[in-house]
Amino acid sequence: DKISLQEIIKSYYSMYQYDDKLEKFVLYNGEKIGLTIVGTETPLELGIADLFVANGLKIFAPSKNAAKIESSKDFAKKLMIESGIQTASYETFTEFEKAKNYILQKGAPIVVKNDGLAAGKGVIVAMTIDEAIEALDLFLNKNSIHCRHGSNL
């Protein structure tokens, strides 16, 4: 059965839940696609460019590996530091207490950022230590819509 482009788009709106609809769409409709330009980050993170290239289709988009600079702030920060590009200091955490101790040590204001994609909702500029700790709780302890539960922070 052929799958509509609308179904593909809907599947991406349920972020981070990869299914095989895109692959089926490419296999069934690939010969009709002249050039694809990707406008959002989630398909890039999931590897849409790699899938299109593997099926001989033209696409204007970075590979899944190259898209990490946008989809993983931890990756981007490490790349900047390794390349000698000036950037603010940072630490990455998966545990609430370690992140809280870092905040207590650094003080406020401080930026608390989810590592992955969060539709523009994964960053909080905390003006106080209490706000920063609330952000940690939101991102690491609660199943927030702003980030994947248990992800890096």
PDB file of C-alpha atoms in Angstrom:
ATOM      1  CA  ASP A   1       0.000   0.000   0.000  1.00  0.00           C
ATOM      2  CA  LYS A   2       1.189   3.485  -0.852  1.00  0.00           C
ATOM      3  CA  ILE A   3       1.645   5.941   1.991  1.00  0.00           C
ATOM      4  CA  SER A   4       0.751   9.624   1.646  1.00  0.00           C
ATOM      5  CA  LEU A   5       3.118  12.474   2.396  1.00  0.00           C
ATOM      6  CA  GLN A   6       0.609  13.661   4.999  1.00  0.00           C
ATOM      7  CA  GLU A   7       1.016  10.375   6.899  1.00  0.00           C
ATOM      8  CA  ILE A   8       4.798  10.820   6.801  1.00  0.00           C
ATOM      9  CA  ILE A   9       4.517  14.320   8.246  1.00  0.00           C
ATOM     10  CA  LYS A  10       2.195  13.113  10.998  1.00  0.00           C
ATOM     11  CA  SER A  11       4.671  10.421  11.973  1.00  0.00           C
ATOM     12  CA  TYR A  12       7.368  13.080  12.460  1.00  0.00           C
ATOM     13  CA  TYR A  13       5.116  15.200  14.624  1.00  0.00           C
ATOM     14  CA  SER A  14       5.178  12.349  17.130  1.00  0.00           C
ATOM     15  CA  MET A  15       8.819  13.216  17.798  1.00  0.00           C
ATOM     16  CA  TYR A  16      11.457  10.549  18.265  1.00  0.00           C
ATOM     17  CA  GLN A  17       9.174   7.656  17.429  1.00  0.00           C
ATOM     18  CA  TYR A  18      10.772   6.317  14.285  1.00  0.00           C
ATOM     19  CA  ASP A  19       8.691   3.965  12.261  1.00  0.00           C
ATOM     20  CA  ASP A  20       9.071   2.579   8.757  1.00  0.00           C
ATOM     21  CA  LYS A  21       6.554   4.934   7.052  1.00  0.00           C
ATOM     22  CA  LEU A  22       9.293   7.136   5.611  1.00  0.00           C
ATOM     23  CA  GLU A  23      11.205   4.172   4.256  1.00  0.00           C
ATOM     24  CA  LYS A  24       8.055   2.759   2.659  1.00  0.00           C
ATOM     25  CA  PHE A  25       7.223   6.176   1.189  1.00  0.00           C
ATOM     26  CA  VAL A  26      10.674   6.425  -0.402  1.00  0.00           C
ATOM     27  CA  LEU A  27      10.522   2.916  -1.806  1.00  0.00           C
ATOM     28  CA  TYR A  28       7.044   3.370  -3.304  1.00  0.00           C
ATOM     29  CA  ASN A  29       7.296   6.987  -4.455  1.00  0.00           C
ATOM     30  CA  GLY A  30      11.012   7.565  -4.985  1.00  0.00           C
ATOM     31  CA  GLU A  31      10.883   7.820  -8.762  1.00  0.00           C
ATOM     32  CA  LYS A  32       8.447  10.766  -8.463  1.00  0.00           C
ATOM     33  CA  ILE A  33      10.682  12.815  -6.144  1.00  0.00           C
ATOM     34  CA  GLY A  34      12.925  15.276  -8.037  1.00  0.00           C
ATOM     35  CA  LEU A  35      14.611  17.025  -5.096  1.00  0.00           C
ATOM     36  CA  THR A  36      13.822  17.117  -1.406  1.00  0.00           C
ATOM     37  CA  ILE A  37      14.743  20.053   0.823  1.00  0.00           C
ATOM     38  CA  VAL A  38      14.442  19.283   4.519  1.00  0.00           C
ATOM     39  CA  GLY A  39      13.164  22.111   6.710  1.00  0.00           C
ATOM     40  CA  THR A  40      13.018  20.633  10.195  1.00  0.00           C
ATOM     41  CA  GLU A  41      15.546  18.979  12.483  1.00  0.00           C
ATOM     42  CA  THR A  42      13.770  15.777  13.502  1.00  0.00           C
ATOM     43  CA  PRO A  43      13.930  14.088  10.074  1.00  0.00           C
ATOM     44  CA  LEU A  44      17.614  15.029   9.901  1.00  0.00           C
ATOM     45  CA  GLU A  45      18.276  13.502  13.312  1.00  0.00           C
ATOM     46  CA  LEU A  46      16.497  10.337  12.197  1.00  0.00           C
ATOM     47  CA  GLY A  47      18.643  10.086   9.058  1.00  0.00           C
ATOM     48  CA  ILE A  48      16.320  11.131   6.236  1.00  0.00           C
ATOM     49  CA  ALA A  49      19.258  12.255   4.081  1.00  0.00           C
ATOM     50  CA  ASP A  50      21.013   8.907   4.475  1.00  0.00           C
ATOM     51  CA  LEU A  51      17.819   7.070   3.531  1.00  0.00           C
ATOM     52  CA  PHE A  52      17.280   9.179   0.410  1.00  0.00           C
ATOM     53  CA  VAL A  53      20.910   8.883  -0.712  1.00  0.00           C
ATOM     54  CA  ALA A  54      20.861   5.111  -0.153  1.00  0.00           C
ATOM     55  CA  ASN A  55      17.845   4.965  -2.477  1.00  0.00           C
ATOM     56  CA  GLY A  56      19.414   7.183  -5.168  1.00  0.00           C
ATOM     57  CA  LEU A  57      17.239  10.219  -4.463  1.00  0.00           C
ATOM     58  CA  LYS A  58      18.347  13.860  -4.503  1.00  0.00           C
ATOM     59  CA  ILE A  59      18.160  15.655  -1.176  1.00  0.00           C
ATOM     60  CA  PHE A  60      19.488  18.936   0.178  1.00  0.00           C
ATOM     61  CA  ALA A  61      20.250  18.038   3.781  1.00  0.00           C
ATOM     62  CA  PRO A  62      23.135  16.947   5.987  1.00  0.00           C
ATOM     63  CA  SER A  63      23.697  13.296   6.788  1.00  0.00           C
ATOM     64  CA  LYS A  64      22.504  11.902  10.122  1.00  0.00           C
ATOM     65  CA  ASN A  65      26.056  12.130  11.450  1.00  0.00           C
ATOM     66  CA  ALA A  66      26.502  15.749  10.301  1.00  0.00           C
ATOM     67  CA  ALA A  67      23.092  16.705  11.740  1.00  0.00           C
ATOM     68  CA  LYS A  68      24.414  15.908  15.230  1.00  0.00           C
ATOM     69  CA  ILE A  69      25.758  19.454  15.409  1.00  0.00           C
ATOM     70  CA  GLU A  70      22.131  20.576  15.682  1.00  0.00           C
ATOM     71  CA  SER A  71      20.511  17.564  17.326  1.00  0.00           C
ATOM     72  CA  SER A  72      23.052  17.151  20.151  1.00  0.00           C
ATOM     73  CA  LYS A  73      24.290  20.179  22.041  1.00  0.00           C
ATOM     74  CA  ASP A  74      26.821  17.975  23.830  1.00  0.00           C
ATOM     75  CA  PHE A  75      28.257  16.898  20.453  1.00  0.00           C
ATOM     76  CA  ALA A  76      28.279  20.503  19.201  1.00  0.00           C
ATOM     77  CA  LYS A  77      30.074  21.791  22.311  1.00  0.00           C
ATOM     78  CA  LYS A  78      32.714  19.034  22.133  1.00  0.00           C
ATOM     79  CA  LEU A  79      33.262  19.794  18.431  1.00  0.00           C
ATOM     80  CA  MET A  80      33.694  23.517  19.124  1.00  0.00           C
ATOM     81  CA  ILE A  81      36.201  22.886  21.900  1.00  0.00           C
ATOM     82  CA  GLU A  82      38.171  20.353  19.817  1.00  0.00           C
ATOM     83  CA  SER A  83      38.212  22.827  16.892  1.00  0.00           C
ATOM     84  CA  GLY A  84      39.318  25.791  18.999  1.00  0.00           C
ATOM     85  CA  ILE A  85      36.034  27.677  18.531  1.00  0.00           C
ATOM     86  CA  GLN A  86      35.195  29.916  21.472  1.00  0.00           C
ATOM     87  CA  THR A  87      32.122  28.827  23.388  1.00  0.00           C
ATOM     88  CA  ALA A  88      30.765  29.105  26.899  1.00  0.00           C
ATOM     89  CA  SER A  89      31.887  26.515  29.441  1.00  0.00           C
ATOM     90  CA  TYR A  90      29.577  23.547  29.936  1.00  0.00           C
ATOM     91  CA  GLU A  91      29.122  20.185  31.556  1.00  0.00           C
ATOM     92  CA  THR A  92      26.843  17.312  30.573  1.00  0.00           C
ATOM     93  CA  PHE A  93      24.806  15.393  33.141  1.00  0.00           C
ATOM     94  CA  THR A  94      22.412  12.469  33.356  1.00  0.00           C
ATOM     95  CA  GLU A  95      22.070  12.525  37.150  1.00  0.00           C
ATOM     96  CA  PHE A  96      20.085  15.161  39.044  1.00  0.00           C
ATOM     97  CA  GLU A  97      22.377  15.432  42.093  1.00  0.00           C
ATOM     98  CA  LYS A  98      25.548  15.902  40.037  1.00  0.00           C
ATOM     99  CA  ALA A  99      23.861  18.586  37.933  1.00  0.00           C
ATOM    100  CA  LYS A 100      22.502  20.283  41.064  1.00  0.00           C
ATOM    101  CA  ASN A 101      25.971  20.351  42.635  1.00  0.00           C
ATOM    102  CA  TYR A 102      27.366  21.928  39.451  1.00  0.00           C
ATOM    103  CA  ILE A 103      24.697  24.654  39.600  1.00  0.00           C
ATOM    104  CA  LEU A 104      25.412  25.308  43.278  1.00  0.00           C
ATOM    105  CA  GLN A 105      29.114  25.605  42.443  1.00  0.00           C
ATOM    106  CA  LYS A 106      28.653  27.869  39.374  1.00  0.00           C
ATOM    107  CA  GLY A 107      25.760  29.997  40.651  1.00  0.00           C
ATOM    108  CA  ALA A 108      23.251  31.960  38.603  1.00  0.00           C
ATOM    109  CA  PRO A 109      22.402  33.133  36.068  1.00  0.00           C
ATOM    110  CA  ILE A 110      22.980  29.827  34.306  1.00  0.00           C
ATOM    111  CA  VAL A 111      21.609  28.130  31.196  1.00  0.00           C
ATOM    112  CA  VAL A 112      20.053  24.668  31.547  1.00  0.00           C
ATOM    113  CA  LYS A 113      19.741  22.970  28.172  1.00  0.00           C
ATOM    114  CA  ASN A 114      18.453  19.606  27.057  1.00  0.00           C
ATOM    115  CA  ASP A 115      20.979  17.788  24.873  1.00  0.00           C
ATOM    116  CA  GLY A 116      18.557  16.735  22.146  1.00  0.00           C
ATOM    117  CA  LEU A 117      15.878  18.349  20.045  1.00  0.00           C
ATOM    118  CA  ALA A 118      12.930  19.845  21.915  1.00  0.00           C
ATOM    119  CA  ALA A 119      11.124  22.049  19.373  1.00  0.00           C
ATOM    120  CA  GLY A 120      12.651  25.203  20.835  1.00  0.00           C
ATOM    121  CA  LYS A 121      11.484  24.327  24.348  1.00  0.00           C
ATOM    122  CA  GLY A 122      14.582  22.606  25.701  1.00  0.00           C
ATOM    123  CA  VAL A 123      16.429  25.573  27.185  1.00  0.00           C
ATOM    124  CA  ILE A 124      15.873  27.610  30.313  1.00  0.00           C
ATOM    125  CA  VAL A 125      17.896  30.681  31.219  1.00  0.00           C
ATOM    126  CA  ALA A 126      17.703  30.495  34.994  1.00  0.00           C
ATOM    127  CA  MET A 127      18.245  33.822  36.734  1.00  0.00           C
ATOM    128  CA  THR A 128      18.360  32.202  40.183  1.00  0.00           C
ATOM    129  CA  ILE A 129      19.675  28.945  41.594  1.00  0.00           C
ATOM    130  CA  ASP A 130      16.105  27.935  42.492  1.00  0.00           C
ATOM    131  CA  GLU A 131      15.001  28.407  38.858  1.00  0.00           C
ATOM    132  CA  ALA A 132      17.946  26.322  37.670  1.00  0.00           C
ATOM    133  CA  ILE A 133      17.113  23.487  40.069  1.00  0.00           C
ATOM    134  CA  GLU A 134      13.455  23.623  38.942  1.00  0.00           C
ATOM    135  CA  ALA A 135      14.696  23.303  35.345  1.00  0.00           C
ATOM    136  CA  LEU A 136      16.773  20.259  36.313  1.00  0.00           C
ATOM    137  CA  ASP A 137      13.732  18.675  37.899  1.00  0.00           C
ATOM    138  CA  LEU A 138      11.670  19.372  34.775  1.00  0.00           C
ATOM    139  CA  PHE A 139      14.277  17.967  32.402  1.00  0.00           C
ATOM    140  CA  LEU A 140      15.734  15.056  34.369  1.00  0.00           C
ATOM    141  CA  ASN A 141      13.067  13.871  36.798  1.00  0.00           C
ATOM    142  CA  LYS A 142       9.745  14.567  35.116  1.00  0.00           C
ATOM    143  CA  ASN A 143       8.572  13.210  31.810  1.00  0.00           C
ATOM    144  CA  SER A 144       8.647  16.677  30.276  1.00  0.00           C
ATOM    145  CA  ILE A 145       7.419  17.464  26.781  1.00  0.00           C
ATOM    146  CA  HIS A 146      10.533  19.605  26.540  1.00  0.00           C
ATOM    147  CA  CYS A 147      12.963  16.716  26.318  1.00  0.00           C
ATOM    148  CA  ARG A 148      13.304  12.992  26.238  1.00  0.00           C
ATOM    149  CA  HIS A 149      13.026  11.649  29.777  1.00  0.00           C
ATOM    150  CA  GLY A 150      16.394  10.516  31.027  1.00  0.00           C
ATOM    151  CA  SER A 151      18.345  12.251  28.269  1.00  0.00           C
ATOM    152  CA  ASN A 152      21.568  14.207  28.713  1.00  0.00           C
ATOM    153  CA  LEU A 153      21.387  17.715  30.057  1.00  0.00           C
TER     154      LEU A 153
END
